[in-house]
Amino acid sequence: MPQHNDMFELTVSDMELIETGLRSTLAALSHAQLGETEDGRTDREDTVRRIQELLGRLHDQKVFYRPKNAVYVGG
């Protein structure tokens, strides 16, 4: 049985493109509510939830800059 590749070589711009695409899809799905069936609504809400969770996991993997020798002032 083949194994999954767990070593990805993505650049920062690749990640930005992925996040932009996910956010665009999320926005489109969030506004598509008129005239849908109960099954369609359930599927849409499940997809929205999965996209939000994926965006959260991507955010949690980022390393944010903090100066080592100076006082950090967040904003």
GROMACS .gro file of N, CA and C in nm:
model
  225
    1MET      N    1   0.085  -0.118   0.000
    1MET     CA    2   0.000   0.000   0.000
    1MET      C    3   0.089   0.124   0.000
    2PRO      N    4   0.062   0.221  -0.089
    2PRO     CA    5   0.146   0.340  -0.095
    2PRO      C    6   0.130   0.426   0.031
    3GLN      N    7   0.238   0.494   0.065
    3GLN     CA    8   0.235   0.582   0.182
    3GLN      C    9   0.221   0.726   0.137
    4HIS      N   10   0.171   0.810   0.227
    4HIS     CA   11   0.155   0.952   0.198
    4HIS      C   12   0.289   1.024   0.210
    5ASN      N   13   0.308   1.124   0.126
    5ASN     CA   14   0.427   1.208   0.134
    5ASN      C   15   0.405   1.310   0.244
    6ASP      N   16   0.489   1.310   0.347
    6ASP     CA   17   0.473   1.406   0.456
    6ASP      C   18   0.579   1.516   0.451
    7MET      N   19   0.656   1.522   0.344
    7MET     CA   20   0.757   1.626   0.327
    7MET      C   21   0.714   1.716   0.210
    8PHE      N   22   0.664   1.834   0.242
    8PHE     CA   23   0.618   1.927   0.140
    8PHE      C   24   0.719   2.039   0.122
    9GLU      N   25   0.738   2.081   0.001
    9GLU     CA   26   0.828   2.192  -0.029
    9GLU      C   27   0.746   2.306  -0.085
   10LEU      N   28   0.686   2.384   0.005
   10LEU     CA   29   0.603   2.498  -0.034
   10LEU      C   30   0.673   2.626   0.009
   11THR      N   31   0.667   2.727  -0.077
   11THR     CA   32   0.724   2.856  -0.043
   11THR      C   33   0.619   2.939   0.031
   12VAL      N   34   0.662   3.052   0.083
   12VAL     CA   35   0.570   3.143   0.151
   12VAL      C   36   0.463   3.192   0.053
   13SER      N   37   0.503   3.220  -0.070
   13SER     CA   38   0.404   3.265  -0.168
   13SER      C   39   0.306   3.153  -0.204
   14ASP      N   40   0.351   3.028  -0.203
   14ASP     CA   41   0.259   2.915  -0.223
   14ASP      C   42   0.154   2.910  -0.112
   15MET      N   43   0.200   2.928   0.011
   15MET     CA   44   0.108   2.925   0.125
   15MET      C   45   0.009   3.042   0.118
   16GLU      N   46   0.057   3.160   0.077
   16GLU     CA   47  -0.032   3.275   0.063
   16GLU      C   48  -0.139   3.249  -0.041
   17LEU      N   49  -0.100   3.186  -0.152
   17LEU     CA   50  -0.194   3.153  -0.258
   17LEU      C   51  -0.299   3.052  -0.210
   18ILE      N   52  -0.254   2.953  -0.135
   18ILE     CA   53  -0.347   2.854  -0.080
   18ILE      C   54  -0.445   2.920   0.016
   19GLU      N   55  -0.394   3.003   0.106
   19GLU     CA   56  -0.481   3.072   0.202
   19GLU      C   57  -0.580   3.165   0.132
   20THR      N   58  -0.533   3.236   0.030
   20THR     CA   59  -0.622   3.326  -0.045
   20THR      C   60  -0.734   3.247  -0.112
   21GLY      N   61  -0.700   3.135  -0.172
   21GLY     CA   62  -0.800   3.050  -0.236
   21GLY      C   63  -0.900   2.995  -0.136
   22LEU      N   64  -0.852   2.952  -0.020
   22LEU     CA   65  -0.942   2.900   0.083
   22LEU      C   66  -1.035   3.010   0.135
   23ARG      N   67  -0.981   3.130   0.156
   23ARG     CA   68  -1.064   3.240   0.205
   23ARG      C   69  -1.168   3.282   0.101
   24SER      N   70  -1.130   3.279  -0.026
   24SER     CA   71  -1.224   3.311  -0.134
   24SER      C   72  -1.336   3.208  -0.141
   25THR      N   73  -1.301   3.082  -0.131
   25THR     CA   74  -1.402   2.974  -0.131
   25THR      C   75  -1.491   2.986  -0.009
   26LEU      N   76  -1.433   3.016   0.105
   26LEU     CA   77  -1.510   3.033   0.228
   26LEU      C   78  -1.610   3.147   0.215
   27ALA      N   79  -1.569   3.258   0.157
   27ALA     CA   80  -1.659   3.372   0.138
   27ALA      C   81  -1.773   3.336   0.043
   28ALA      N   82  -1.741   3.266  -0.065
   28ALA     CA   83  -1.845   3.227  -0.161
   28ALA      C   84  -1.945   3.131  -0.098
   29LEU      N   85  -1.896   3.037  -0.019
   29LEU     CA   86  -1.986   2.941   0.045
   29LEU      C   87  -2.070   3.006   0.155
   30SER      N   88  -2.014   3.106   0.220
   30SER     CA   89  -2.087   3.172   0.329
   30SER      C   90  -2.206   3.252   0.276
   31HIS      N   91  -2.199   3.299   0.151
   31HIS     CA   92  -2.306   3.380   0.093
   31HIS      C   93  -2.404   3.300   0.009
   32ALA      N   94  -2.378   3.172  -0.015
   32ALA     CA   95  -2.464   3.089  -0.099
   32ALA      C   96  -2.566   3.017  -0.014
   33GLN      N   97  -2.675   3.086   0.023
   33GLN     CA   98  -2.773   3.027   0.112
   33GLN      C   99  -2.913   3.022   0.055
   34LEU      N  100  -2.942   3.102  -0.045
   34LEU     CA  101  -3.078   3.111  -0.095
   34LEU      C  102  -3.116   2.990  -0.178
   35GLY      N  103  -3.231   2.931  -0.151
   35GLY     CA  104  -3.287   2.824  -0.230
   35GLY      C  105  -3.217   2.691  -0.219
   36GLU      N  106  -3.143   2.666  -0.112
   36GLU     CA  107  -3.076   2.538  -0.101
   36GLU      C  108  -3.158   2.441  -0.015
   37THR      N  109  -3.139   2.313  -0.039
   37THR     CA  110  -3.211   2.211   0.037
   37THR      C  111  -3.142   2.189   0.172
   38GLU      N  112  -3.205   2.111   0.255
   38GLU     CA  113  -3.148   2.079   0.387
   38GLU      C  114  -3.016   2.004   0.372
   39ASP      N  115  -3.010   1.909   0.278
   39ASP     CA  116  -2.886   1.836   0.256
   39ASP      C  117  -2.777   1.928   0.203
   40GLY      N  118  -2.813   2.019   0.114
   40GLY     CA  119  -2.718   2.114   0.059
   40GLY      C  120  -2.663   2.206   0.167
   41ARG      N  121  -2.751   2.249   0.257
   41ARG     CA  122  -2.708   2.336   0.366
   41ARG      C  123  -2.611   2.262   0.459
   42THR      N  124  -2.644   2.136   0.489
   42THR     CA  125  -2.557   2.057   0.576
   42THR      C  126  -2.420   2.037   0.512
   43ASP      N  127  -2.418   2.005   0.382
   43ASP     CA  128  -2.291   1.987   0.312
   43ASP      C  129  -2.211   2.117   0.309
   44ARG      N  130  -2.279   2.228   0.282
   44ARG     CA  131  -2.211   2.358   0.277
   44ARG      C  132  -2.153   2.393   0.412
   45GLU      N  133  -2.230   2.374   0.519
   45GLU     CA  134  -2.181   2.406   0.654
   45GLU      C  135  -2.063   2.317   0.692
   46ASP      N  136  -2.067   2.191   0.651
   46ASP     CA  137  -1.956   2.100   0.679
   46ASP      C  138  -1.830   2.146   0.605
   47THR      N  139  -1.844   2.187   0.480
   47THR     CA  140  -1.731   2.235   0.403
   47THR      C  141  -1.674   2.364   0.463
   48VAL      N  142  -1.762   2.455   0.503
   48VAL     CA  143  -1.717   2.581   0.566
   48VAL      C  144  -1.640   2.549   0.694
   49ARG      N  145  -1.689   2.458   0.774
   49ARG     CA  146  -1.623   2.421   0.899
   49ARG      C  147  -1.485   2.360   0.872
   50ARG      N  148  -1.476   2.273   0.771
   50ARG     CA  149  -1.349   2.210   0.738
   50ARG      C  150  -1.248   2.313   0.687
   51ILE      N  151  -1.292   2.410   0.607
   51ILE     CA  152  -1.203   2.515   0.558
   51ILE      C  153  -1.154   2.601   0.674
   52GLN      N  154  -1.243   2.636   0.767
   52GLN     CA  155  -1.202   2.717   0.882
   52GLN      C  156  -1.100   2.642   0.968
   53GLU      N  157  -1.121   2.512   0.987
   53GLU     CA  158  -1.026   2.433   1.065
   53GLU      C  159  -0.891   2.425   0.995
   54LEU      N  160  -0.891   2.409   0.863
   54LEU     CA  161  -0.766   2.403   0.788
   54LEU      C  162  -0.693   2.536   0.795
   55LEU      N  163  -0.765   2.647   0.780
   55LEU     CA  164  -0.702   2.779   0.793
   55LEU      C  165  -0.643   2.796   0.933
   56GLY      N  166  -0.710   2.746   1.034
   56GLY     CA  167  -0.658   2.752   1.171
   56GLY      C  168  -0.530   2.671   1.186
   57ARG      N  169  -0.527   2.552   1.128
   57ARG     CA  170  -0.406   2.470   1.136
   57ARG      C  171  -0.290   2.535   1.061
   58LEU      N  172  -0.318   2.596   0.946
   58LEU     CA  173  -0.213   2.668   0.874
   58LEU      C  174  -0.160   2.784   0.956
   59HIS      N  175  -0.249   2.857   1.021
   59HIS     CA  176  -0.207   2.970   1.104
   59HIS      C  177  -0.121   2.923   1.221
   60ASP      N  178  -0.158   2.811   1.282
   60ASP     CA  179  -0.084   2.761   1.398
   60ASP      C  180   0.056   2.714   1.361
   61GLN      N  181   0.082   2.684   1.236
   61GLN     CA  182   0.214   2.637   1.194
   61GLN      C  183   0.308   2.751   1.156
   62LYS      N  184   0.258   2.872   1.152
   62LYS     CA  185   0.342   2.987   1.116
   62LYS      C  186   0.435   3.022   1.232
   63VAL      N  187   0.552   3.070   1.197
   63VAL     CA  188   0.648   3.118   1.296
   63VAL      C  189   0.655   3.269   1.279
   64PHE      N  190   0.612   3.341   1.383
   64PHE     CA  191   0.609   3.486   1.377
   64PHE      C  192   0.738   3.544   1.433
   65TYR      N  193   0.782   3.652   1.374
   65TYR     CA  194   0.908   3.715   1.415
   65TYR      C  195   0.895   3.785   1.549
   66ARG      N  196   0.989   3.760   1.636
   66ARG     CA  197   1.003   3.832   1.763
   66ARG      C  198   1.152   3.860   1.781
   67PRO      N  199   1.189   3.984   1.801
   67PRO     CA  200   1.331   4.015   1.818
   67PRO      C  201   1.388   3.948   1.944
   68LYS      N  202   1.509   3.896   1.933
   68LYS     CA  203   1.571   3.826   2.046
   68LYS      C  204   1.641   3.920   2.142
   69ASN      N  205   1.695   4.030   2.092
   69ASN     CA  206   1.774   4.119   2.176
   69ASN      C  207   1.708   4.253   2.206
   70ALA      N  208   1.580   4.265   2.174
   70ALA     CA  209   1.512   4.392   2.197
   70ALA      C  210   1.375   4.363   2.260
   71VAL      N  211   1.314   4.469   2.306
   71VAL     CA  212   1.182   4.458   2.364
   71VAL      C  213   1.080   4.442   2.252
   72TYR      N  214   0.991   4.344   2.265
   72TYR     CA  215   0.890   4.321   2.163
   72TYR      C  216   0.768   4.409   2.194
   73VAL      N  217   0.728   4.489   2.097
   73VAL     CA  218   0.608   4.572   2.111
   73VAL      C  219   0.509   4.523   2.010
   74GLY      N  220   0.406   4.455   2.056
   74GLY     CA  221   0.304   4.401   1.965
   74GLY      C  222   0.203   4.508   1.929
   75GLY      N  223   0.133   4.485   1.821
   75GLY     CA  224   0.039   4.588   1.781
   75GLY      C  225  -0.073   4.539   1.709
   0.00000   0.00000   0.00000
